[in-house]
Amino acid sequence: MKRITVIPEPKSLKVLSETAVFALTDNLSFECCDGSENSLKELLSFLREVFSLEPLGMGREKIRLEIDTSIEEEGYLLKVESGRVILRGGSEKGLFYAVQTLKQLLFCTEGELPALEITDAPRYAVRGFMLDCGRYFFTVEAVKQFLDMMALHKLNEFHWHLSEDQGFRCQLEGKLLLTEIGSYRSHTNFNTTPHEGYYTRSQMLDIIDYAHSKYIKVIPEIDSPGHVQAMLAAYPELACFPRDFDVSTSWGVRHDVFCVGKESTLTFMKELFDELTEIFTDGVIHLGGDEVPTLRWKACPDCQRLMKEKGMKDESDLHTYYLDTMAEHLRKKGFEVRMWNDRVKENMTDRSLTWQLWNDAMKDGEVAAELNGGRKFVLSCARWCYLNFPYAEASLEKAYSFEFEPEGLTDEGRRNIIGIEGCLWTEFVPDMLTADKMTYPRLAAVSENAWSPRDKKDYGAFTEKLGSYYALLGTLGVRPEALKKTAPKGVKRLAGRLWWQRRQLTWGAYDNFISDIKAKKIK
């Protein structure tokens, strides 16, 4: 009997026979219920693509799709008996995840299944993948392929990073210059090739509909008040010291940020988010909010005036003020608001803002205090969850080993960890081939971290499943990194880490030096 493998590992998988009791045939039939349409469509598409099978629906071999609300919402039961497969989900979502498991079972057994029983449900409510389209633009077709792979891995939130210093990718009818000017850069780092691209409103709606058909929420991120030079190129009046800005052509953190001291800046962003929430209706907006230098604010008369009016102690309070103002505006519209985690300081952002933990700046005690105090966290700790890191920095085994238990965490604080998200930043990911190699197989590790019970995680068992997993990805047109390259050692690991440090050559110090001179002249 061929080895039975599923990624992410289910709660319980029991193989009950040594021989096949169910086989795919041309006469395969289906018994469906209300709410099973998306799941059936997904399964039929898979059978057509992978097995070249168009079931006639007249045979004794049956697949039955049911919804049973006594099962938790995203959970499911999968049973294989003589001549039939029963898929029972706690909701449409649960049924859809049962189909994802059945797809893998059929593939690894070449369509002949033994008697077995699987009961399953996710560990975390939020199981995410982030794609950075601000640095490099990815086509609608590429985004949909990522969504297909998210569904296979039972991930349910697509975090879409749509703005950066290097490009603004989200067309907004009320702010058209953001894409007319901000979506184009003249070159990237040391090359001479222009780069451009943005998503029209209709394309975004199409992608959102496609994601919804796979029970994936779409969470847009418009990063601010830093990482905004592409926006300043379109609307320079949003800066503390307005002048002609270029869309950034190198990576890093720019000194030019939004002028928080101007009420017009806040009005502009509220209008932007008003339109954004008309397009993205899944109830979550990401503000970005990290890596905001205060250099301009220290010299800006408008920012200093606001600080005096509000009794602010230092410029970091302007950062908090901006984020709290935008968050309050979005909450009144019924949206949950997320941001990249802030550093601990005297004047913190409102605890209703969910923090996405990415960096090492916060100590365990600080993280525990925020969680215990009621702030929700999504975990994207860079050394484990950043898929753009070379394998020399974040091997597959390291990604799989991720567990998070800060000292001093209470049971209530533990419940405020709502999920895990893998992030693909694209400074050095200019195309789909590179994206595939960086994302897979590490996305499989992310999915097991987010879905599977902790006591079911076993790296040795995980690697034994990768043969079938790689074969399935190849059949679906995905090109993962060679397994032997996901754990470089010795000289290869050292070379990979040194090669990664080349990013320091493109991290924008020269650009900031020039922009500081220009800002001083205006001041």
PDB file of C-alpha atoms in Angstrom, residues 163-450:
ATOM      1  CA  SER A 163       1.979  49.961  -1.324  1.00  0.00           C
ATOM      2  CA  GLU A 164       5.629  50.693  -0.760  1.00  0.00           C
ATOM      3  CA  ASP A 165       8.271  53.359  -1.352  1.00  0.00           C
ATOM      4  CA  GLN A 166       8.950  51.521  -4.624  1.00  0.00           C
ATOM      5  CA  GLY A 167       5.414  51.302  -5.957  1.00  0.00           C
ATOM      6  CA  PHE A 168       1.694  51.848  -5.313  1.00  0.00           C
ATOM      7  CA  ARG A 169      -0.382  49.040  -6.867  1.00  0.00           C
ATOM      8  CA  CYS A 170      -4.022  49.673  -5.920  1.00  0.00           C
ATOM      9  CA  GLN A 171      -6.088  51.831  -8.304  1.00  0.00           C
ATOM     10  CA  LEU A 172      -8.404  54.172  -6.427  1.00  0.00           C
ATOM     11  CA  GLU A 173     -10.831  56.279  -8.429  1.00  0.00           C
ATOM     12  CA  GLY A 174     -10.606  59.168  -5.986  1.00  0.00           C
ATOM     13  CA  LYS A 175      -6.786  59.192  -5.949  1.00  0.00           C
ATOM     14  CA  LEU A 176      -5.819  58.239  -9.490  1.00  0.00           C
ATOM     15  CA  LEU A 177      -2.357  59.831  -9.351  1.00  0.00           C
ATOM     16  CA  LEU A 178      -1.343  57.151  -6.869  1.00  0.00           C
ATOM     17  CA  THR A 179      -1.212  54.641  -9.715  1.00  0.00           C
ATOM     18  CA  GLU A 180      -0.695  57.007 -12.657  1.00  0.00           C
ATOM     19  CA  ILE A 181       2.542  58.231 -11.049  1.00  0.00           C
ATOM     20  CA  GLY A 182       3.218  55.991  -8.059  1.00  0.00           C
ATOM     21  CA  SER A 183       3.077  52.615  -9.834  1.00  0.00           C
ATOM     22  CA  TYR A 184       6.125  53.301 -12.031  1.00  0.00           C
ATOM     23  CA  ARG A 185       9.807  53.461 -11.120  1.00  0.00           C
ATOM     24  CA  SER A 186      12.568  54.257 -13.578  1.00  0.00           C
ATOM     25  CA  HIS A 187      14.865  51.394 -12.529  1.00  0.00           C
ATOM     26  CA  THR A 188      15.703  49.126  -9.628  1.00  0.00           C
ATOM     27  CA  ASN A 189      18.979  49.436  -7.710  1.00  0.00           C
ATOM     28  CA  PHE A 190      21.853  49.242 -10.198  1.00  0.00           C
ATOM     29  CA  ASN A 191      19.980  48.183 -13.342  1.00  0.00           C
ATOM     30  CA  THR A 192      18.367  50.424 -15.960  1.00  0.00           C
ATOM     31  CA  THR A 193      15.079  48.544 -16.477  1.00  0.00           C
ATOM     32  CA  PRO A 194      11.846  50.366 -15.608  1.00  0.00           C
ATOM     33  CA  HIS A 195       9.290  48.511 -13.498  1.00  0.00           C
ATOM     34  CA  GLU A 196       5.570  49.208 -13.315  1.00  0.00           C
ATOM     35  CA  GLY A 197       2.168  47.694 -12.740  1.00  0.00           C
ATOM     36  CA  TYR A 198      -1.011  48.102 -10.743  1.00  0.00           C
ATOM     37  CA  TYR A 199      -4.347  46.398 -10.224  1.00  0.00           C
ATOM     38  CA  THR A 200      -7.478  48.064 -11.557  1.00  0.00           C
ATOM     39  CA  ARG A 201     -10.585  48.081  -9.429  1.00  0.00           C
ATOM     40  CA  SER A 202     -12.150  45.367 -11.611  1.00  0.00           C
ATOM     41  CA  GLN A 203      -9.020  43.199 -11.334  1.00  0.00           C
ATOM     42  CA  MET A 204      -8.994  43.523  -7.555  1.00  0.00           C
ATOM     43  CA  LEU A 205     -12.679  42.600  -7.376  1.00  0.00           C
ATOM     44  CA  ASP A 206     -11.995  39.599  -9.621  1.00  0.00           C
ATOM     45  CA  ILE A 207      -9.166  38.429  -7.342  1.00  0.00           C
ATOM     46  CA  ILE A 208     -11.328  38.956  -4.254  1.00  0.00           C
ATOM     47  CA  ASP A 209     -14.147  36.892  -5.782  1.00  0.00           C
ATOM     48  CA  TYR A 210     -11.664  34.163  -6.673  1.00  0.00           C
ATOM     49  CA  ALA A 211     -10.300  34.148  -3.122  1.00  0.00           C
ATOM     50  CA  HIS A 212     -13.808  33.974  -1.670  1.00  0.00           C
ATOM     51  CA  SER A 213     -14.572  30.909  -3.805  1.00  0.00           C
ATOM     52  CA  LYS A 214     -11.747  29.260  -1.836  1.00  0.00           C
ATOM     53  CA  TYR A 215     -12.884  30.662   1.545  1.00  0.00           C
ATOM     54  CA  ILE A 216      -9.930  33.023   1.749  1.00  0.00           C
ATOM     55  CA  LYS A 217     -10.311  36.538   3.159  1.00  0.00           C
ATOM     56  CA  VAL A 218      -8.380  39.299   1.406  1.00  0.00           C
ATOM     57  CA  ILE A 219      -6.705  41.823   3.699  1.00  0.00           C
ATOM     58  CA  PRO A 220      -5.199  44.850   1.923  1.00  0.00           C
ATOM     59  CA  GLU A 221      -2.263  46.739   3.362  1.00  0.00           C
ATOM     60  CA  ILE A 222      -1.639  50.386   2.554  1.00  0.00           C
ATOM     61  CA  ASP A 223       1.548  51.055   4.506  1.00  0.00           C
ATOM     62  CA  SER A 224       1.729  54.413   6.282  1.00  0.00           C
ATOM     63  CA  PRO A 225       2.835  56.836   7.683  1.00  0.00           C
ATOM     64  CA  GLY A 226       6.236  55.502   6.531  1.00  0.00           C
ATOM     65  CA  HIS A 227       7.130  53.551   3.381  1.00  0.00           C
ATOM     66  CA  VAL A 228       5.163  56.154   1.416  1.00  0.00           C
ATOM     67  CA  GLN A 229       7.572  57.682  -1.101  1.00  0.00           C
ATOM     68  CA  ALA A 230       5.576  56.360  -4.075  1.00  0.00           C
ATOM     69  CA  MET A 231       2.555  58.162  -2.606  1.00  0.00           C
ATOM     70  CA  LEU A 232       4.596  61.339  -2.061  1.00  0.00           C
ATOM     71  CA  ALA A 233       5.709  61.210  -5.704  1.00  0.00           C
ATOM     72  CA  ALA A 234       2.021  61.459  -6.632  1.00  0.00           C
ATOM     73  CA  TYR A 235       0.928  63.858  -3.877  1.00  0.00           C
ATOM     74  CA  PRO A 236       3.986  65.720  -2.514  1.00  0.00           C
ATOM     75  CA  GLU A 237       1.810  67.946  -0.327  1.00  0.00           C
ATOM     76  CA  LEU A 238       1.465  64.990   2.059  1.00  0.00           C
ATOM     77  CA  ALA A 239       5.123  65.421   3.088  1.00  0.00           C
ATOM     78  CA  CYS A 240       6.494  67.663   5.814  1.00  0.00           C
ATOM     79  CA  PHE A 241       8.658  69.450   3.226  1.00  0.00           C
ATOM     80  CA  PRO A 242       6.903  69.164  -0.168  1.00  0.00           C
ATOM     81  CA  ARG A 243       9.070  68.937  -3.281  1.00  0.00           C
ATOM     82  CA  ASP A 244       9.423  66.733  -6.346  1.00  0.00           C
ATOM     83  CA  PHE A 245       9.737  63.118  -5.190  1.00  0.00           C
ATOM     84  CA  ASP A 246      10.657  60.122  -7.292  1.00  0.00           C
ATOM     85  CA  VAL A 247       9.284  56.667  -6.677  1.00  0.00           C
ATOM     86  CA  SER A 248      12.128  54.934  -4.822  1.00  0.00           C
ATOM     87  CA  THR A 249      14.507  52.874  -6.933  1.00  0.00           C
ATOM     88  CA  SER A 250      16.313  51.109  -4.087  1.00  0.00           C
ATOM     89  CA  TRP A 251      15.255  49.288  -0.944  1.00  0.00           C
ATOM     90  CA  GLY A 252      15.368  50.324   2.687  1.00  0.00           C
ATOM     91  CA  VAL A 253      13.674  52.822   5.011  1.00  0.00           C
ATOM     92  CA  ARG A 254      13.161  56.375   3.734  1.00  0.00           C
ATOM     93  CA  HIS A 255      13.382  59.474   5.905  1.00  0.00           C
ATOM     94  CA  ASP A 256      10.478  61.145   4.088  1.00  0.00           C
ATOM     95  CA  VAL A 257       7.170  60.122   5.664  1.00  0.00           C
ATOM     96  CA  PHE A 258       3.674  61.587   5.914  1.00  0.00           C
ATOM     97  CA  CYS A 259       3.296  64.916   7.673  1.00  0.00           C
ATOM     98  CA  VAL A 260       1.045  63.987  10.585  1.00  0.00           C
ATOM     99  CA  GLY A 261       0.830  67.630  11.686  1.00  0.00           C
ATOM    100  CA  LYS A 262      -1.317  68.587   8.676  1.00  0.00           C
ATOM    101  CA  GLU A 263      -5.015  67.847   9.049  1.00  0.00           C
ATOM    102  CA  SER A 264      -5.130  67.563   5.251  1.00  0.00           C
ATOM    103  CA  THR A 265      -2.912  64.462   5.442  1.00  0.00           C
ATOM    104  CA  LEU A 266      -5.320  62.740   7.804  1.00  0.00           C
ATOM    105  CA  THR A 267      -8.274  63.722   5.618  1.00  0.00           C
ATOM    106  CA  PHE A 268      -6.530  62.352   2.527  1.00  0.00           C
ATOM    107  CA  MET A 269      -5.902  58.992   4.180  1.00  0.00           C
ATOM    108  CA  LYS A 270      -9.415  58.735   5.599  1.00  0.00           C
ATOM    109  CA  GLU A 271     -10.780  59.284   2.084  1.00  0.00           C
ATOM    110  CA  LEU A 272      -8.364  56.660   0.760  1.00  0.00           C
ATOM    111  CA  PHE A 273      -9.480  54.103   3.332  1.00  0.00           C
ATOM    112  CA  ASP A 274     -13.138  54.938   2.670  1.00  0.00           C
ATOM    113  CA  GLU A 275     -12.691  53.853  -0.947  1.00  0.00           C
ATOM    114  CA  LEU A 276     -10.510  50.905  -0.007  1.00  0.00           C
ATOM    115  CA  THR A 277     -13.224  49.513   2.274  1.00  0.00           C
ATOM    116  CA  GLU A 278     -15.691  49.648  -0.630  1.00  0.00           C
ATOM    117  CA  ILE A 279     -13.430  47.243  -2.556  1.00  0.00           C
ATOM    118  CA  PHE A 280     -12.157  45.034   0.266  1.00  0.00           C
ATOM    119  CA  THR A 281     -15.158  43.991   2.318  1.00  0.00           C
ATOM    120  CA  ASP A 282     -13.775  41.155   4.472  1.00  0.00           C
ATOM    121  CA  GLY A 283     -13.639  43.316   7.575  1.00  0.00           C
ATOM    122  CA  VAL A 284      -9.882  43.660   8.111  1.00  0.00           C
ATOM    123  CA  ILE A 285      -7.538  46.451   6.979  1.00  0.00           C
ATOM    124  CA  HIS A 286      -3.773  46.499   7.566  1.00  0.00           C
ATOM    125  CA  LEU A 287      -2.168  49.901   8.229  1.00  0.00           C
ATOM    126  CA  GLY A 288       1.472  48.793   8.001  1.00  0.00           C
ATOM    127  CA  GLY A 289       2.800  51.353  10.433  1.00  0.00           C
ATOM    128  CA  ASP A 290       6.351  50.151  11.069  1.00  0.00           C
ATOM    129  CA  GLU A 291       9.790  51.608  10.344  1.00  0.00           C
ATOM    130  CA  VAL A 292       8.833  55.299  10.596  1.00  0.00           C
ATOM    131  CA  PRO A 293      11.826  57.623  11.083  1.00  0.00           C
ATOM    132  CA  THR A 294      10.988  60.791  13.039  1.00  0.00           C
ATOM    133  CA  LEU A 295      13.731  62.946  11.479  1.00  0.00           C
ATOM    134  CA  ARG A 296      11.345  65.065   9.394  1.00  0.00           C
ATOM    135  CA  TRP A 297       8.858  65.415  12.248  1.00  0.00           C
ATOM    136  CA  LYS A 298      11.534  66.862  14.508  1.00  0.00           C
ATOM    137  CA  ALA A 299      12.109  69.702  12.015  1.00  0.00           C
ATOM    138  CA  CYS A 300       8.529  70.161  10.773  1.00  0.00           C
ATOM    139  CA  PRO A 301       6.654  73.200  12.177  1.00  0.00           C
ATOM    140  CA  ASP A 302       3.271  71.562  11.542  1.00  0.00           C
ATOM    141  CA  CYS A 303       4.234  68.419  13.453  1.00  0.00           C
ATOM    142  CA  GLN A 304       5.783  70.416  16.292  1.00  0.00           C
ATOM    143  CA  ARG A 305       2.650  72.565  16.535  1.00  0.00           C
ATOM    144  CA  LEU A 306       0.440  69.465  16.799  1.00  0.00           C
ATOM    145  CA  MET A 307       2.707  68.003  19.457  1.00  0.00           C
ATOM    146  CA  LYS A 308       2.373  71.149  21.524  1.00  0.00           C
ATOM    147  CA  GLU A 309      -1.418  71.276  21.071  1.00  0.00           C
ATOM    148  CA  LYS A 310      -1.850  67.624  22.103  1.00  0.00           C
ATOM    149  CA  GLY A 311       0.714  67.688  24.901  1.00  0.00           C
ATOM    150  CA  MET A 312       2.882  65.063  23.242  1.00  0.00           C
ATOM    151  CA  LYS A 313       6.214  64.306  24.857  1.00  0.00           C
ATOM    152  CA  ASP A 314       8.207  63.219  21.807  1.00  0.00           C
ATOM    153  CA  GLU A 315       7.858  62.525  18.087  1.00  0.00           C
ATOM    154  CA  SER A 316       6.977  58.867  18.627  1.00  0.00           C
ATOM    155  CA  ASP A 317       3.643  60.145  19.950  1.00  0.00           C
ATOM    156  CA  LEU A 318       2.904  61.460  16.441  1.00  0.00           C
ATOM    157  CA  HIS A 319       3.268  57.909  15.174  1.00  0.00           C
ATOM    158  CA  THR A 320       0.778  56.653  17.756  1.00  0.00           C
ATOM    159  CA  TYR A 321      -1.576  59.550  17.044  1.00  0.00           C
ATOM    160  CA  TYR A 322      -1.656  58.815  13.314  1.00  0.00           C
ATOM    161  CA  LEU A 323      -2.274  55.083  13.745  1.00  0.00           C
ATOM    162  CA  ASP A 324      -4.929  55.545  16.427  1.00  0.00           C
ATOM    163  CA  THR A 325      -6.701  58.159  14.275  1.00  0.00           C
ATOM    164  CA  MET A 326      -6.829  55.881  11.230  1.00  0.00           C
ATOM    165  CA  ALA A 327      -7.791  52.875  13.346  1.00  0.00           C
ATOM    166  CA  GLU A 328     -10.664  54.731  14.991  1.00  0.00           C
ATOM    167  CA  HIS A 329     -11.933  55.822  11.570  1.00  0.00           C
ATOM    168  CA  LEU A 330     -11.865  52.228  10.287  1.00  0.00           C
ATOM    169  CA  ARG A 331     -13.382  50.730  13.428  1.00  0.00           C
ATOM    170  CA  LYS A 332     -16.380  53.039  13.067  1.00  0.00           C
ATOM    171  CA  LYS A 333     -16.861  51.442   9.645  1.00  0.00           C
ATOM    172  CA  GLY A 334     -16.849  47.997  11.251  1.00  0.00           C
ATOM    173  CA  PHE A 335     -13.295  46.930  10.405  1.00  0.00           C
ATOM    174  CA  GLU A 336     -10.684  45.157  12.479  1.00  0.00           C
ATOM    175  CA  VAL A 337      -7.376  47.016  12.140  1.00  0.00           C
ATOM    176  CA  ARG A 338      -3.925  45.444  12.069  1.00  0.00           C
ATOM    177  CA  MET A 339      -0.423  46.840  11.994  1.00  0.00           C
ATOM    178  CA  TRP A 340       3.143  45.582  12.253  1.00  0.00           C
ATOM    179  CA  ASN A 341       4.136  45.485  15.901  1.00  0.00           C
ATOM    180  CA  ASP A 342       5.294  48.727  17.495  1.00  0.00           C
ATOM    181  CA  ARG A 343       8.086  49.093  20.013  1.00  0.00           C
ATOM    182  CA  VAL A 344       7.026  49.386  23.631  1.00  0.00           C
ATOM    183  CA  LYS A 345       6.870  53.031  24.684  1.00  0.00           C
ATOM    184  CA  GLU A 346       5.004  55.267  27.085  1.00  0.00           C
ATOM    185  CA  ASN A 347       2.242  56.240  24.669  1.00  0.00           C
ATOM    186  CA  MET A 348       1.192  52.992  22.978  1.00  0.00           C
ATOM    187  CA  THR A 349      -1.310  52.476  20.192  1.00  0.00           C
ATOM    188  CA  ASP A 350      -4.812  51.501  21.266  1.00  0.00           C
ATOM    189  CA  ARG A 351      -4.983  47.817  22.227  1.00  0.00           C
ATOM    190  CA  SER A 352      -7.856  47.270  19.824  1.00  0.00           C
ATOM    191  CA  LEU A 353      -5.214  47.339  17.063  1.00  0.00           C
ATOM    192  CA  THR A 354      -4.071  43.804  16.326  1.00  0.00           C
ATOM    193  CA  TRP A 355      -0.301  43.583  16.132  1.00  0.00           C
ATOM    194  CA  GLN A 356       1.500  41.449  13.612  1.00  0.00           C
ATOM    195  CA  LEU A 357       4.687  40.431  15.390  1.00  0.00           C
ATOM    196  CA  TRP A 358       7.603  40.407  12.974  1.00  0.00           C
ATOM    197  CA  ASN A 359      10.802  41.680  14.615  1.00  0.00           C
ATOM    198  CA  ASP A 360      12.958  40.990  17.634  1.00  0.00           C
ATOM    199  CA  ALA A 361      12.639  44.483  19.143  1.00  0.00           C
ATOM    200  CA  MET A 362      10.051  43.313  21.666  1.00  0.00           C
ATOM    201  CA  LYS A 363      11.255  41.232  24.595  1.00  0.00           C
ATOM    202  CA  ASP A 364       9.251  38.235  25.748  1.00  0.00           C
ATOM    203  CA  GLY A 365       7.982  40.094  28.798  1.00  0.00           C
ATOM    204  CA  GLU A 366       6.766  42.997  26.663  1.00  0.00           C
ATOM    205  CA  VAL A 367       4.964  40.675  24.268  1.00  0.00           C
ATOM    206  CA  ALA A 368       3.371  38.785  27.153  1.00  0.00           C
ATOM    207  CA  ALA A 369       2.240  42.067  28.767  1.00  0.00           C
ATOM    208  CA  GLU A 370       0.487  43.159  25.564  1.00  0.00           C
ATOM    209  CA  LEU A 371      -1.155  39.757  25.072  1.00  0.00           C
ATOM    210  CA  ASN A 372      -2.189  39.492  28.722  1.00  0.00           C
ATOM    211  CA  GLY A 373      -3.514  43.066  28.517  1.00  0.00           C
ATOM    212  CA  GLY A 374      -5.894  42.186  25.688  1.00  0.00           C
ATOM    213  CA  ARG A 375      -4.025  42.950  22.475  1.00  0.00           C
ATOM    214  CA  LYS A 376      -4.417  40.325  19.771  1.00  0.00           C
ATOM    215  CA  PHE A 377      -1.355  39.137  17.837  1.00  0.00           C
ATOM    216  CA  VAL A 378      -0.741  37.453  14.498  1.00  0.00           C
ATOM    217  CA  LEU A 379       2.679  35.786  14.519  1.00  0.00           C
ATOM    218  CA  SER A 380       5.046  36.450  11.614  1.00  0.00           C
ATOM    219  CA  CYS A 381       8.350  36.319  13.473  1.00  0.00           C
ATOM    220  CA  ALA A 382      10.874  37.028  10.758  1.00  0.00           C
ATOM    221  CA  ARG A 383      13.514  34.392  11.486  1.00  0.00           C
ATOM    222  CA  TRP A 384      10.915  31.638  11.082  1.00  0.00           C
ATOM    223  CA  CYS A 385       8.051  33.065   9.018  1.00  0.00           C
ATOM    224  CA  TYR A 386       9.737  35.237   6.365  1.00  0.00           C
ATOM    225  CA  LEU A 387       9.747  33.210   3.178  1.00  0.00           C
ATOM    226  CA  ASN A 388      12.025  35.662   1.359  1.00  0.00           C
ATOM    227  CA  PHE A 389      14.974  34.820   3.618  1.00  0.00           C
ATOM    228  CA  PRO A 390      17.508  32.560   1.917  1.00  0.00           C
ATOM    229  CA  TYR A 391      17.507  28.999   3.194  1.00  0.00           C
ATOM    230  CA  ALA A 392      20.963  29.695   4.641  1.00  0.00           C
ATOM    231  CA  GLU A 393      19.242  32.107   7.053  1.00  0.00           C
ATOM    232  CA  ALA A 394      15.942  30.256   7.516  1.00  0.00           C
ATOM    233  CA  SER A 395      16.154  26.589   6.611  1.00  0.00           C
ATOM    234  CA  LEU A 396      13.080  24.452   6.120  1.00  0.00           C
ATOM    235  CA  GLU A 397      13.705  22.782   9.471  1.00  0.00           C
ATOM    236  CA  LYS A 398      13.981  26.143  11.208  1.00  0.00           C
ATOM    237  CA  ALA A 399      10.722  27.310   9.654  1.00  0.00           C
ATOM    238  CA  TYR A 400       9.043  24.098  10.808  1.00  0.00           C
ATOM    239  CA  SER A 401      10.381  24.435  14.359  1.00  0.00           C
ATOM    240  CA  PHE A 402       8.480  27.664  15.052  1.00  0.00           C
ATOM    241  CA  GLU A 403       6.603  27.706  18.361  1.00  0.00           C
ATOM    242  CA  PHE A 404       5.830  30.810  20.407  1.00  0.00           C
ATOM    243  CA  GLU A 405       5.464  30.823  24.169  1.00  0.00           C
ATOM    244  CA  PRO A 406       6.811  34.024  25.766  1.00  0.00           C
ATOM    245  CA  GLU A 407       7.579  33.836  29.459  1.00  0.00           C
ATOM    246  CA  GLY A 408       4.787  35.121  31.677  1.00  0.00           C
ATOM    247  CA  LEU A 409       1.965  34.412  29.218  1.00  0.00           C
ATOM    248  CA  THR A 410      -1.400  33.709  30.865  1.00  0.00           C
ATOM    249  CA  ASP A 411      -4.154  31.486  29.462  1.00  0.00           C
ATOM    250  CA  GLU A 412      -6.049  34.629  28.423  1.00  0.00           C
ATOM    251  CA  GLY A 413      -2.938  35.985  26.746  1.00  0.00           C
ATOM    252  CA  ARG A 414      -2.446  32.687  24.917  1.00  0.00           C
ATOM    253  CA  ARG A 415      -5.962  32.981  23.499  1.00  0.00           C
ATOM    254  CA  ASN A 416      -5.043  36.402  22.095  1.00  0.00           C
ATOM    255  CA  ILE A 417      -2.572  34.757  19.701  1.00  0.00           C
ATOM    256  CA  ILE A 418      -5.033  34.436  16.844  1.00  0.00           C
ATOM    257  CA  GLY A 419      -2.814  32.957  14.176  1.00  0.00           C
ATOM    258  CA  ILE A 420       0.323  32.602  12.091  1.00  0.00           C
ATOM    259  CA  GLU A 421       1.208  34.178   8.757  1.00  0.00           C
ATOM    260  CA  GLY A 422       4.049  33.451   6.349  1.00  0.00           C
ATOM    261  CA  CYS A 423       5.374  36.540   4.535  1.00  0.00           C
ATOM    262  CA  LEU A 424       6.953  36.794   1.090  1.00  0.00           C
ATOM    263  CA  TRP A 425       8.695  40.163   0.820  1.00  0.00           C
ATOM    264  CA  THR A 426       9.927  40.738  -2.708  1.00  0.00           C
ATOM    265  CA  GLU A 427      13.002  42.970  -2.628  1.00  0.00           C
ATOM    266  CA  PHE A 428      14.902  40.028  -4.133  1.00  0.00           C
ATOM    267  CA  VAL A 429      11.944  38.107  -5.585  1.00  0.00           C
ATOM    268  CA  PRO A 430      11.366  39.660  -9.015  1.00  0.00           C
ATOM    269  CA  ASP A 431       9.514  36.772 -10.716  1.00  0.00           C
ATOM    270  CA  MET A 432       7.395  33.675 -10.155  1.00  0.00           C
ATOM    271  CA  LEU A 433      10.256  31.203 -10.512  1.00  0.00           C
ATOM    272  CA  THR A 434      12.082  32.861  -7.621  1.00  0.00           C
ATOM    273  CA  ALA A 435       8.817  33.206  -5.690  1.00  0.00           C
ATOM    274  CA  ASP A 436       8.105  29.485  -6.034  1.00  0.00           C
ATOM    275  CA  LYS A 437      11.557  28.496  -4.809  1.00  0.00           C
ATOM    276  CA  MET A 438      11.394  30.808  -1.804  1.00  0.00           C
ATOM    277  CA  THR A 439       7.813  29.951  -0.872  1.00  0.00           C
ATOM    278  CA  TYR A 440       7.804  26.180  -1.299  1.00  0.00           C
ATOM    279  CA  PRO A 441       8.312  23.955   0.597  1.00  0.00           C
ATOM    280  CA  ARG A 442       8.419  26.468   3.490  1.00  0.00           C
ATOM    281  CA  LEU A 443       4.727  27.289   3.068  1.00  0.00           C
ATOM    282  CA  ALA A 444       4.055  23.658   3.977  1.00  0.00           C
ATOM    283  CA  ALA A 445       5.911  24.270   7.250  1.00  0.00           C
ATOM    284  CA  VAL A 446       3.877  27.430   7.872  1.00  0.00           C
ATOM    285  CA  SER A 447       0.661  25.514   7.229  1.00  0.00           C
ATOM    286  CA  GLU A 448       1.501  22.785   9.746  1.00  0.00           C
ATOM    287  CA  ASN A 449       2.496  25.405  12.319  1.00  0.00           C
ATOM    288  CA  ALA A 450      -0.836  27.167  11.824  1.00  0.00           C
TER     289      ALA A 450
END
